[in-house]
Coordinates of C-alpha atoms in Angstrom, one line a residue:
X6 CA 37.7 -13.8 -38.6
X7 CA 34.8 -12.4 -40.5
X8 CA 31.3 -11.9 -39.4
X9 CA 30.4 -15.1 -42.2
X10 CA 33.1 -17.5 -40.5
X11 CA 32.0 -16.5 -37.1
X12 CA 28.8 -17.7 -37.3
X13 CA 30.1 -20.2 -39.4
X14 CA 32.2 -21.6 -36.5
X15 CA 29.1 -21.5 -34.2
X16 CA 26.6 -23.8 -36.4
X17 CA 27.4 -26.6 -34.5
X18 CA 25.9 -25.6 -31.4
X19 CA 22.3 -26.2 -31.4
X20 CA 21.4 -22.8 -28.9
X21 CA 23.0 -20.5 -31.9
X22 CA 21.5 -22.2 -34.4
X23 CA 17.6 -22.2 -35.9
X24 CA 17.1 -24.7 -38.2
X25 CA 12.9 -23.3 -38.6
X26 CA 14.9 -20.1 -39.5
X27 CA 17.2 -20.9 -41.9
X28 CA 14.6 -23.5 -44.0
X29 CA 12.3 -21.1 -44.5
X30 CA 15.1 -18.7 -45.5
X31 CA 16.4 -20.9 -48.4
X32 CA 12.5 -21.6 -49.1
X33 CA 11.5 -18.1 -49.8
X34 CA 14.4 -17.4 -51.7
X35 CA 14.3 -20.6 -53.6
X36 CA 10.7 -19.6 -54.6
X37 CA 11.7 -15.6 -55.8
X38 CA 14.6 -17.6 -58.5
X39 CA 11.9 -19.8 -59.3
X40 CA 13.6 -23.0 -58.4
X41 CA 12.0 -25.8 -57.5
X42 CA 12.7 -28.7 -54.7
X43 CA 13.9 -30.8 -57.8
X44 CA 16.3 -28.5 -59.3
X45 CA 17.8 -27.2 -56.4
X46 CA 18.4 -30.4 -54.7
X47 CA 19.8 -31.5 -57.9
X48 CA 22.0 -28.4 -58.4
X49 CA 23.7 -29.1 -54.8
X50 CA 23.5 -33.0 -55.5
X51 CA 21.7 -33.6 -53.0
X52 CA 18.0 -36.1 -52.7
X53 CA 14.9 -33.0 -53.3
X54 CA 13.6 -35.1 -49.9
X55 CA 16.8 -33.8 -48.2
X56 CA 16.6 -30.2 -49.3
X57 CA 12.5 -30.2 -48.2
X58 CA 13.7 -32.2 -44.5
X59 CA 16.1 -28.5 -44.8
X60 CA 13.5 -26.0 -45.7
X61 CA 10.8 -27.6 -42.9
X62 CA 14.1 -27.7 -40.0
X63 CA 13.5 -31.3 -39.8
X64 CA 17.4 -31.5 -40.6
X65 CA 20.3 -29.7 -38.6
X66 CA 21.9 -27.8 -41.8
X67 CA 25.8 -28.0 -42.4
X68 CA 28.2 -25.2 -43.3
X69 CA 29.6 -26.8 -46.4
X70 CA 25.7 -27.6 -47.4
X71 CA 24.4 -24.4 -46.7
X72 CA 27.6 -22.7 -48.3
X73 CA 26.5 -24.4 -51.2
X74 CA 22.9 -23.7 -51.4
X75 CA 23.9 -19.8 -51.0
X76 CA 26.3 -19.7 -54.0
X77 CA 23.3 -21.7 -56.2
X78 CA 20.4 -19.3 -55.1
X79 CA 23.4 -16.7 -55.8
X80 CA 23.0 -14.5 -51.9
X81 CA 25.8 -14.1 -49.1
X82 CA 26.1 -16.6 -46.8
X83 CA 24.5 -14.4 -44.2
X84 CA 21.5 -13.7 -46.0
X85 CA 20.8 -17.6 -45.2
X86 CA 22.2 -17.3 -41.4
X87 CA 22.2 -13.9 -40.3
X88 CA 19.5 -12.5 -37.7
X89 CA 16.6 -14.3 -36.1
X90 CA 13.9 -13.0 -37.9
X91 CA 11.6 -14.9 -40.7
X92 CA 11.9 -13.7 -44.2
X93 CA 7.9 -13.1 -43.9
X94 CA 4.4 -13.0 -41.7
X95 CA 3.5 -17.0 -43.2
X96 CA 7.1 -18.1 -42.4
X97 CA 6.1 -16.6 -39.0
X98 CA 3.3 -18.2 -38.3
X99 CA 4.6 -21.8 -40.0
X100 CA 7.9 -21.5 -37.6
X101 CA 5.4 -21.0 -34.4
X102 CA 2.8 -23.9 -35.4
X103 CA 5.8 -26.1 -35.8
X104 CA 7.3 -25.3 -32.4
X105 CA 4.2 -25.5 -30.7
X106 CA 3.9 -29.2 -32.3
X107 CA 6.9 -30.0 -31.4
X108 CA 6.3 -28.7 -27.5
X109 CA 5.7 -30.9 -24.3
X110 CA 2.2 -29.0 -24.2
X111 CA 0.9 -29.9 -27.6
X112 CA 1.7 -33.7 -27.3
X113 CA -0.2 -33.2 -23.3
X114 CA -3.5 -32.4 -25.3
X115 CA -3.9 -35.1 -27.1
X116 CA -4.6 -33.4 -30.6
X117 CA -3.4 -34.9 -33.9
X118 CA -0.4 -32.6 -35.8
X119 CA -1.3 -30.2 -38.5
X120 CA 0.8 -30.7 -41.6
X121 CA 2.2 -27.3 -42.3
X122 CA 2.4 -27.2 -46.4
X123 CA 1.1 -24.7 -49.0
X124 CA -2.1 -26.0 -49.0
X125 CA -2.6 -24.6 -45.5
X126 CA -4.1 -21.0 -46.1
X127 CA -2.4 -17.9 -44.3
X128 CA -6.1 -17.5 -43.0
X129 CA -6.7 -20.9 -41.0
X130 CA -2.5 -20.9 -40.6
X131 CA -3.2 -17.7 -38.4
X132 CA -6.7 -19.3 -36.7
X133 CA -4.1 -22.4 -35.3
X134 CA -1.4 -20.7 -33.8
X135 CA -3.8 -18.0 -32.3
X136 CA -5.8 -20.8 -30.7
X137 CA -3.7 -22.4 -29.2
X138 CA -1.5 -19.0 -28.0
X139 CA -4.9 -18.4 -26.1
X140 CA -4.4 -22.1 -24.6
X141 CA -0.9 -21.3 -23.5
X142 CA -2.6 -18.0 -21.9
X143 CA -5.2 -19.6 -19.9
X144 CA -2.5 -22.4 -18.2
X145 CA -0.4 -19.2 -17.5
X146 CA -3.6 -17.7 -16.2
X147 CA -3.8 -20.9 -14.1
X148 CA -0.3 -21.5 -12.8
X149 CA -0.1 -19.1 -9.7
X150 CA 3.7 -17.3 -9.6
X151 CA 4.4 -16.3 -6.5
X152 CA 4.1 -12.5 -7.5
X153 CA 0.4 -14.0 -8.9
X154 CA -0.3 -15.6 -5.7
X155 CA 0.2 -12.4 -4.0
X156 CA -1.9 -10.2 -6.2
X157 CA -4.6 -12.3 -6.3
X158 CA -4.6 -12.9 -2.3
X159 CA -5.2 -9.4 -1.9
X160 CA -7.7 -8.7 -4.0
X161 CA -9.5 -11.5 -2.6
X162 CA -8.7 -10.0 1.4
X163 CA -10.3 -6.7 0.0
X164 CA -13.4 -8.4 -1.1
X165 CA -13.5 -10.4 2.7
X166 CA -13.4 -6.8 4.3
X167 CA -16.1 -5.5 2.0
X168 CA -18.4 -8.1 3.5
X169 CA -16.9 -7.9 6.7
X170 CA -15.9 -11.4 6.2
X171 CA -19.3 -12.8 6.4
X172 CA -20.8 -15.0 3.2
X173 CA -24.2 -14.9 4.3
X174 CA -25.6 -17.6 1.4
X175 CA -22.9 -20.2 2.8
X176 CA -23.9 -19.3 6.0
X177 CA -28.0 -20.1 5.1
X178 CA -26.6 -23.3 3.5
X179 CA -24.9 -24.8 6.1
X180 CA -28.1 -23.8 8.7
X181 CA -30.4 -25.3 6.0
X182 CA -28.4 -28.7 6.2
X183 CA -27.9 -29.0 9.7
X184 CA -31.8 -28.7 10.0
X185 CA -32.1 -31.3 7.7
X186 CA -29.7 -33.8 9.3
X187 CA -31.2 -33.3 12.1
X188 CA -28.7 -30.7 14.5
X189 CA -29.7 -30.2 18.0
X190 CA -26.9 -28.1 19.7
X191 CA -23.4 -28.2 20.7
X192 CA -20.2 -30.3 19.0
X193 CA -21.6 -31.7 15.7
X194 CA -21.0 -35.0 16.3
X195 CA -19.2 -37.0 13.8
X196 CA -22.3 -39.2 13.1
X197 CA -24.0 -36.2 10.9
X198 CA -20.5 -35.6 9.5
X199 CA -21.0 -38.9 7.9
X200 CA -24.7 -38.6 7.4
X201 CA -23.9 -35.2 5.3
X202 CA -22.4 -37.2 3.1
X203 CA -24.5 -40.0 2.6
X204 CA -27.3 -37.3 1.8
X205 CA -24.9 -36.4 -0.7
X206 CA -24.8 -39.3 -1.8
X207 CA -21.0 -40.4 -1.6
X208 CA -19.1 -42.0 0.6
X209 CA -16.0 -41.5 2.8
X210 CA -12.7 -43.9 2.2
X211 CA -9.5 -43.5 3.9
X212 CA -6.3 -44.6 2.0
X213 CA -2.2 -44.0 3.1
X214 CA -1.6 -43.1 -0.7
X215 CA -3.7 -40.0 -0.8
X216 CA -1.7 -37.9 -3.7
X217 CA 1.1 -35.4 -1.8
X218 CA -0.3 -32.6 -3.6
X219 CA -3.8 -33.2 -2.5
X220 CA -5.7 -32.7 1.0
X221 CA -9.0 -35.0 -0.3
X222 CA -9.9 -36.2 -3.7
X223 CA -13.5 -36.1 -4.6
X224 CA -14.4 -39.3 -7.3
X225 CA -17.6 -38.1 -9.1
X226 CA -17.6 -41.1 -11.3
X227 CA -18.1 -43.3 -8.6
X228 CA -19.7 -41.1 -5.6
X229 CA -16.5 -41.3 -3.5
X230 CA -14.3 -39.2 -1.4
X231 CA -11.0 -40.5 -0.7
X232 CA -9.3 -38.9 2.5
X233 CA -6.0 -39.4 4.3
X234 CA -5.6 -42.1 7.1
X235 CA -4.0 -40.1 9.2
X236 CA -7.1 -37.7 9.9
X237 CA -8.6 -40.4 12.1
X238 CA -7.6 -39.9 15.4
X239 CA -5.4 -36.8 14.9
X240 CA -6.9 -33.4 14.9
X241 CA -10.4 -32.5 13.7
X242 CA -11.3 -35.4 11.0
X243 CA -14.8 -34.0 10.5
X244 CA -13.4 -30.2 9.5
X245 CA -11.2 -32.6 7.0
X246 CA -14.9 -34.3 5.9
X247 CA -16.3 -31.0 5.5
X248 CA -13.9 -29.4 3.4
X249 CA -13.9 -32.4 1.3
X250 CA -18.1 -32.7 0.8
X251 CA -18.3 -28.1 -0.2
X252 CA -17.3 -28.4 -3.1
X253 CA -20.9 -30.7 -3.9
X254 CA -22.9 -28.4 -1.7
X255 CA -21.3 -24.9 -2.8
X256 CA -21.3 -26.3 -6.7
X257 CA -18.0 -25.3 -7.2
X258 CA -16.9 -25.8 -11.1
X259 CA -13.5 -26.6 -12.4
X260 CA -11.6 -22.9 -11.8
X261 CA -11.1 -21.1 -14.2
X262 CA -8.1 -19.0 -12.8
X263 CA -6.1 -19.0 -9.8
X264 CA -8.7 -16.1 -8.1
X265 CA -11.2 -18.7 -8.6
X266 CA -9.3 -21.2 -6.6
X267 CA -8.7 -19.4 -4.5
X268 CA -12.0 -17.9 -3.6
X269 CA -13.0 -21.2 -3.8
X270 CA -10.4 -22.6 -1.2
X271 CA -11.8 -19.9 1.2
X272 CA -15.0 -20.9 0.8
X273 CA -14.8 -24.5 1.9
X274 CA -13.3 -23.4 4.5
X275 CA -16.2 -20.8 5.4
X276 CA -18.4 -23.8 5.0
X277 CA -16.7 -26.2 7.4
X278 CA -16.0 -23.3 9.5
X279 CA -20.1 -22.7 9.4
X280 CA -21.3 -26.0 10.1
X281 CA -19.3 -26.9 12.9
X282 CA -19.7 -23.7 14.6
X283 CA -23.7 -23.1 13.3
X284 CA -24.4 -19.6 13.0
X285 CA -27.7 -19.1 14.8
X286 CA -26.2 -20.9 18.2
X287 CA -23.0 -19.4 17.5
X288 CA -24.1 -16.0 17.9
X289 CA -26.5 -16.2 21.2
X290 CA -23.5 -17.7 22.5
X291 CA -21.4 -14.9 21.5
X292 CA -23.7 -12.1 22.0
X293 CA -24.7 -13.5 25.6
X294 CA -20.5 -13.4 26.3
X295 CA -20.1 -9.6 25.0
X296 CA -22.9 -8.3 27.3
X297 CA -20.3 -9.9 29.9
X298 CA -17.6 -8.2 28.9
X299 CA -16.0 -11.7 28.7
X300 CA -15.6 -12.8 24.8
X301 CA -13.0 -15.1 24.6
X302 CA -11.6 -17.2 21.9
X303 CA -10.8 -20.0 24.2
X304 CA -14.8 -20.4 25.2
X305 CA -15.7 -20.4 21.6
X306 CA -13.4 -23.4 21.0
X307 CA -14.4 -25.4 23.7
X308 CA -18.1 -24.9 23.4
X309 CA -18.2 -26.5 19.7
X310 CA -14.8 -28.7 20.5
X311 CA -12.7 -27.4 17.3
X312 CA -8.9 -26.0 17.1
X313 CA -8.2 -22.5 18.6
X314 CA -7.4 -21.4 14.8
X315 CA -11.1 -22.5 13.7
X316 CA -12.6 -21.1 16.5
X317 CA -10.9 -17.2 15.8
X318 CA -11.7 -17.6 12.0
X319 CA -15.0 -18.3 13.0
X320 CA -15.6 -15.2 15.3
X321 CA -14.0 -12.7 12.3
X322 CA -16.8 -14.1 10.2
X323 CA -19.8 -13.3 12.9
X324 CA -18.2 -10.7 14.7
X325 CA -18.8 -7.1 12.6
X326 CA -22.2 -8.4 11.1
X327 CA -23.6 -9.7 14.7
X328 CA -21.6 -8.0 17.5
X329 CA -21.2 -4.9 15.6
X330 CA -17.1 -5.0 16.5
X331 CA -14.1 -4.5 13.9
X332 CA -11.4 -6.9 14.4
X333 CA -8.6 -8.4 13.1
X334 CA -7.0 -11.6 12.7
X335 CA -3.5 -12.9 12.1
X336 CA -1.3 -16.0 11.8
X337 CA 2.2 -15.5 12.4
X338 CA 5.5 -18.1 12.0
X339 CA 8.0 -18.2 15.0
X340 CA 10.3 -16.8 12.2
X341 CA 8.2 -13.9 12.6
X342 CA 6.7 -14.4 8.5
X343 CA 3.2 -13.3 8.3
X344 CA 0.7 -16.9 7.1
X345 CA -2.3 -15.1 7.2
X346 CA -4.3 -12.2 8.2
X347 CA -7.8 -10.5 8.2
X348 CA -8.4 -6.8 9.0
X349 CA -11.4 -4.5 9.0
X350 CA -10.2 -2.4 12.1
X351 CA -7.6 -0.6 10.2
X352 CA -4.8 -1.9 12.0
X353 CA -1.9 -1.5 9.6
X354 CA 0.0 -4.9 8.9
X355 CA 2.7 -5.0 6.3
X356 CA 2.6 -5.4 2.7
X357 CA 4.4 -5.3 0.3
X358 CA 4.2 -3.4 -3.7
X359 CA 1.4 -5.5 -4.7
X360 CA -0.5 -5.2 -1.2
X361 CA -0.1 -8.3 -0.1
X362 CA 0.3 -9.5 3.6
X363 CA 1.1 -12.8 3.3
X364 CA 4.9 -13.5 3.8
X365 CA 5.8 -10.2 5.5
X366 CA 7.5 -10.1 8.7
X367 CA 5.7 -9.1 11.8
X368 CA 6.7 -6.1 13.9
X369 CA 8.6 -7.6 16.7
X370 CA 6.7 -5.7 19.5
X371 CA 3.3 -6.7 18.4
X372 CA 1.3 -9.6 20.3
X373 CA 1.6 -12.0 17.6
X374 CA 5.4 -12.2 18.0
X375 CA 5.7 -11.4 21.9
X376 CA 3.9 -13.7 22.5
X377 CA 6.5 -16.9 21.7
X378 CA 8.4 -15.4 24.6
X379 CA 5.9 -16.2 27.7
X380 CA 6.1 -19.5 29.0
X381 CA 3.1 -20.0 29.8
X382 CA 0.9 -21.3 26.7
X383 CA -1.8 -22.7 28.3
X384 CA -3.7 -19.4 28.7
X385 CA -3.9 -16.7 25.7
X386 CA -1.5 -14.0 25.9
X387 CA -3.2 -10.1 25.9
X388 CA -1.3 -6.9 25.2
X389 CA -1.9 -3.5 23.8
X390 CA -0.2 -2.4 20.9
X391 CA 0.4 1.6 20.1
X392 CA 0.8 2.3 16.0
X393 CA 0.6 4.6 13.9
X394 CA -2.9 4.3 13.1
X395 CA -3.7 4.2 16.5
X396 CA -4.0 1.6 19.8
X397 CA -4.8 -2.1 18.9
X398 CA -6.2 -4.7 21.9
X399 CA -4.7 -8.4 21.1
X400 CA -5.4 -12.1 22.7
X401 CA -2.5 -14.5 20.8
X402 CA -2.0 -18.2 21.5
X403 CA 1.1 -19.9 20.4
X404 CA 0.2 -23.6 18.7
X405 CA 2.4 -26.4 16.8
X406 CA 2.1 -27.0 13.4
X407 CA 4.4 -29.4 10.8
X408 CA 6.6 -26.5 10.1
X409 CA 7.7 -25.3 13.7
X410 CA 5.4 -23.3 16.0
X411 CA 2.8 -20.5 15.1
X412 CA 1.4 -17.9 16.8
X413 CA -2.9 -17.2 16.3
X414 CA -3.9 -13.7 17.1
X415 CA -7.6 -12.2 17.0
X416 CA -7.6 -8.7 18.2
X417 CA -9.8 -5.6 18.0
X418 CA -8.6 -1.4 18.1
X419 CA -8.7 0.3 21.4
X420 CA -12.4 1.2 21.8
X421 CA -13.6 -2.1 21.5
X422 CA -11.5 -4.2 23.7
X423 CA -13.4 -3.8 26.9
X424 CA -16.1 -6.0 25.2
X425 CA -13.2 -8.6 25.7
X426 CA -11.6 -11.4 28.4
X427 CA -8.3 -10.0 29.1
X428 CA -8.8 -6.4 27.9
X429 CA -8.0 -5.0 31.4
X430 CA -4.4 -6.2 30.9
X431 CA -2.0 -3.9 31.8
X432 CA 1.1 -5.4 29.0
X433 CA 1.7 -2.7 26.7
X434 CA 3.9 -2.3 23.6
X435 CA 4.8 0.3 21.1
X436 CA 5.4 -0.4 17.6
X437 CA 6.5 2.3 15.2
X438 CA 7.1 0.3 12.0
X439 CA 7.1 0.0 9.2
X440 CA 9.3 2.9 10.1
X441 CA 12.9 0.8 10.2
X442 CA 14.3 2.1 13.1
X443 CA 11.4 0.1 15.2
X444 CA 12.3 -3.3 14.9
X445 CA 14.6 -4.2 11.9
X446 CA 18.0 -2.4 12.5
X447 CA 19.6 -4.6 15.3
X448 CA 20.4 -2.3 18.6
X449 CA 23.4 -0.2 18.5
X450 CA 25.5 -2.1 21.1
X451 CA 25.0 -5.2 18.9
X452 CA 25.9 -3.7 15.5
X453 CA 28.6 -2.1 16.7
X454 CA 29.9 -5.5 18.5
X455 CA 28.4 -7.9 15.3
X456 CA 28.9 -5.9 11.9
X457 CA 31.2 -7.2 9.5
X458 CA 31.7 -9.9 11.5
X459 CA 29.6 -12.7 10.5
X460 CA 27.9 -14.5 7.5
X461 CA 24.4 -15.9 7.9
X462 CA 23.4 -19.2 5.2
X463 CA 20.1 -17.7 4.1
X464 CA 17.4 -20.4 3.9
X465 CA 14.9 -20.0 1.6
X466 CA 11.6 -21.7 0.7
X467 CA 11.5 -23.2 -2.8
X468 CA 7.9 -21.7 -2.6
X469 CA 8.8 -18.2 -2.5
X470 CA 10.7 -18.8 -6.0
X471 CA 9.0 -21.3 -8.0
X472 CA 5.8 -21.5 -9.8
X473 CA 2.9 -23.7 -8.6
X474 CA 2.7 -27.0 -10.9
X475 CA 0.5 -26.6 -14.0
X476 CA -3.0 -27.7 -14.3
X477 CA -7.0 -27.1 -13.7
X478 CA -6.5 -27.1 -9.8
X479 CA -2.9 -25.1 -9.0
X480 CA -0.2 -27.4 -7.0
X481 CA -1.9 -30.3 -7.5
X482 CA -0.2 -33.3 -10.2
X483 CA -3.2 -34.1 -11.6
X484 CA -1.4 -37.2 -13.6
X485 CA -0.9 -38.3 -10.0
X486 CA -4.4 -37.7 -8.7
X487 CA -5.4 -40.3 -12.2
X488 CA -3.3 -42.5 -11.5
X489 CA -4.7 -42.8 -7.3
X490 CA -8.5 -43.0 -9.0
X491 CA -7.6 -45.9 -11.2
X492 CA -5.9 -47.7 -8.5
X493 CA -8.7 -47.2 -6.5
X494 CA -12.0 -47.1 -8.5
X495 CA -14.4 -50.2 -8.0
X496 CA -14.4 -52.5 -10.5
X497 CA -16.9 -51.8 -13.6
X498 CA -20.0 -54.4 -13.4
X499 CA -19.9 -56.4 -15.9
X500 CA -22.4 -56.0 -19.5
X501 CA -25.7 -57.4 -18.9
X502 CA -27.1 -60.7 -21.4
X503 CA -28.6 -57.8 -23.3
X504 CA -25.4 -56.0 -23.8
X505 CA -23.5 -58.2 -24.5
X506 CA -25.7 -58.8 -27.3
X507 CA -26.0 -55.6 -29.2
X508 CA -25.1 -55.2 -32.5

């Protein structure tokens, strides 16, 4: 079979076969005979509206057809289907502008078609499909890969170590509003949660059809802020208010990229982090415990009645600015997969190429994963840790979440532990990684016994291999967060005498 019939035989399948291609083939060719639509078509016998449905790939083209057309323009076959390339830059730039109107992402914007004929110059031609190339960037820009996500979160943990994890403007907002509403000490109670808002001027509804891919939504139109049922009575329902009001009192903008997201997701964070646990209060009560000796985590929570997590993300951002100690901080799965983590102590946690933590696995000898073993979880677990870069103090507490137990560690090197509740504990563990031989090759008597002998069913998360759904805000289905605001917005008043009546 010859290269011809080869190809030949393939035209029927539409993945071997570009119809863009091939029109603008036959186009460029009829042009250098000088033929026009007319006279070809009528050479061939065809309608000249069949042979221009051809040369724009609005048709599929036939072998016999095609075979035709080649021996009338007077070329081999294969100068009509051979290769993938364009006979020129215009045919170029025609076959991209009419894949891009044919694609899922021009009909989402809404924009009428351009008619791609001769009188569209090579100039404005060129001006199109770079425009909107630069629209497909900035939605790539926006959709966070998980080799994106990674970059990006550690950058952003290198700028919270520059500033020891302190954002002192957040910090003088939150103080500034507290003032106003009127704080006098302790818990904030969930009266000036709601009165936060109100000086904001929205207000609070809970609904059970709160969008899967959101947390809150925040209704600008109509000064509302929709939140899930479920945060009354379970857990800390004003940290769930607070996150929800930043974005209005930090004037976060629609992000421009997924840094900006992300920055911006730490930030509410920070902010509901700030106002329930007040700076000024927070750190006389802090400072008072250090000159004890007796800083604890536990004391923290309960003084200001949030979660044990709140409460250690909390003292990492008042901790190197106020108490003059390095710390770090770390979130760790049962599996032993790193969530989160914090350092400015030089403790040396895992990463990987791109220098991200997140998703690692925790050295099995360290606090954060020795700490699942005690049985006792209603006091923090202390132990000190010898590394390679030297001898780090560690309180962990092991709490439930949705996905199976975590563990939440805040820990300090050795100098600074005696500052510390629990730093005269006398557990003790040594941790060599990431040299291998510490904690990931299974003990001798087990390999030996084990080896060759079994098959483990890997189970993955779907998040460690797909992409974050497109759109302004990443992982959020924004065609689902429209369709909750229409269900829900009020209904529109109705036009005054006066409006009714314009012209």
């Amino acid at each position: 079979m010859t290269t011809t019939q080869r190809r030949g035989a393939r035209l029927g399948d539409e993945a071997m076969v570009d119809a863009l291609i091939i029109g603008r083939r036959i186009r460029a060719i009829r042009k250098q005979r000088g033929l026009t639509l007319e006279s070809l078509a009528q050479a061939i016998e065809r309608a000249p509206s069949q042979i221009s449905a051809l040369e724009n790939g609005h048709r599929e083209p036939k072998l016999s057809q095609l075979r035709r057309i080649a021996e009338v323009l007077a070329v081999p076959l294969d100068d009509l289907i051979g290769g993938d390339e364009p006979p020129d830059e215009r045919a170029s730039h025609e076959i991209e502008l009419e894949r891009i109107q044919r694609s899922v992402g021009f009909s989402s914007l809404g924009l009428p078609a351009v008619r791609v004929g001769p009188r569209l110059g090579d100039d404005a031609l060129a001006t199109i499909v770079g425009l909107y190339r630069k629209i497909e960037q900035l939605r790539d820009d926006r959709q966070a890969t998980p080799e994106e996500a990674r970059r990006v979160n550690a950058e952003l943990r290198t700028t919270m170590r520059a500033s020891d994890n302190y954002f002192e403007p957040i910090d003088d907002e939150a103080e500034g509003l507290l003032e106003t509403l009127g704080y006098a000490g302790g818990p904030l109670p969930q009266r000036l949660t709601a009165a936060l808002a109100e000086h904001l001027g929205v207000t609070l509804h809970y609904v059970d059809d709160l969008p899967q891919s959101t947390r809150s939504v925040l209704d600008e139109r109509n000064g509302r802020i929709y939140l899930p049922q479920s945060v009354i009575g379970s857990g800390d329902s004003r940290a769930a208010v607070l996150q929800a009001l930043s974005s209005k009192v930090l004037g976060h903008t629609v992000p421009a990229d997924y840094a900006e997201f992300l920055r911006q997701r730490v930030e509410s964070n920070y902010f509901a982090g700030a106002m329930l646990m007040p700076r000024t209060r927070s750190v006389e009560r802090l400072q008072a415990a250090k000159a004890n000796k007796d800083l604890a985590i536990d004391d923290f929570r309960d003084a200001y009645a949030v979660s044990y997590e709140t409460a250690a993300h909390r003292f990492t951002n008042l901790a190197t600015e106020f108490l003059d100690l390095p710390v770090h901080f770390v979130k760790v799965h049962e599996s032993g997969t790193i969530w989160k983590a914090y350092e400015n102590d030089s403790v040396c946690f895992p990463t990987d190429s791109l220098g991200a933590i997140e998703g690692q696995t925790c050295c099995r000898h360290w606090t954060s994963r020795i700490v699942f073993a005690e049985t006792d979880h209603f006091s923090p677990f202390a132990q000190y840790t010898d590394t390679p870069t030297g001898t780090f103090w560690c309180a962990a507490r092991v709490l439930a979440s949705s996905q199976g137990r975590v563990s939440v560690s805040v820990g300090t090197d050795f100098t600074h532990a005696r500052w510390f509740r629990g730093g005269n504990t006398t557990s003790r563990a040594v941790s060599t990684c990431p040299d291998e031989n510490c904690c990931r090759i299974p003990p001798a008597h087990l390999r030996e016994k084990w080896e060759d002998q079994c098959w483990p069913a890997t189970r993955p998360h779907a998040s460690l291999l797909a992409a974050l759904p497109q759109g302004v805000f990443p992982g959020v289905d924004t065609t689902d967060v429209y369709e909750f605001l229409e269900r829900h917005a009020p209904p529109e008043p109705s036009p005054t005498a006066d409006e009714r009546n314009r012209p």
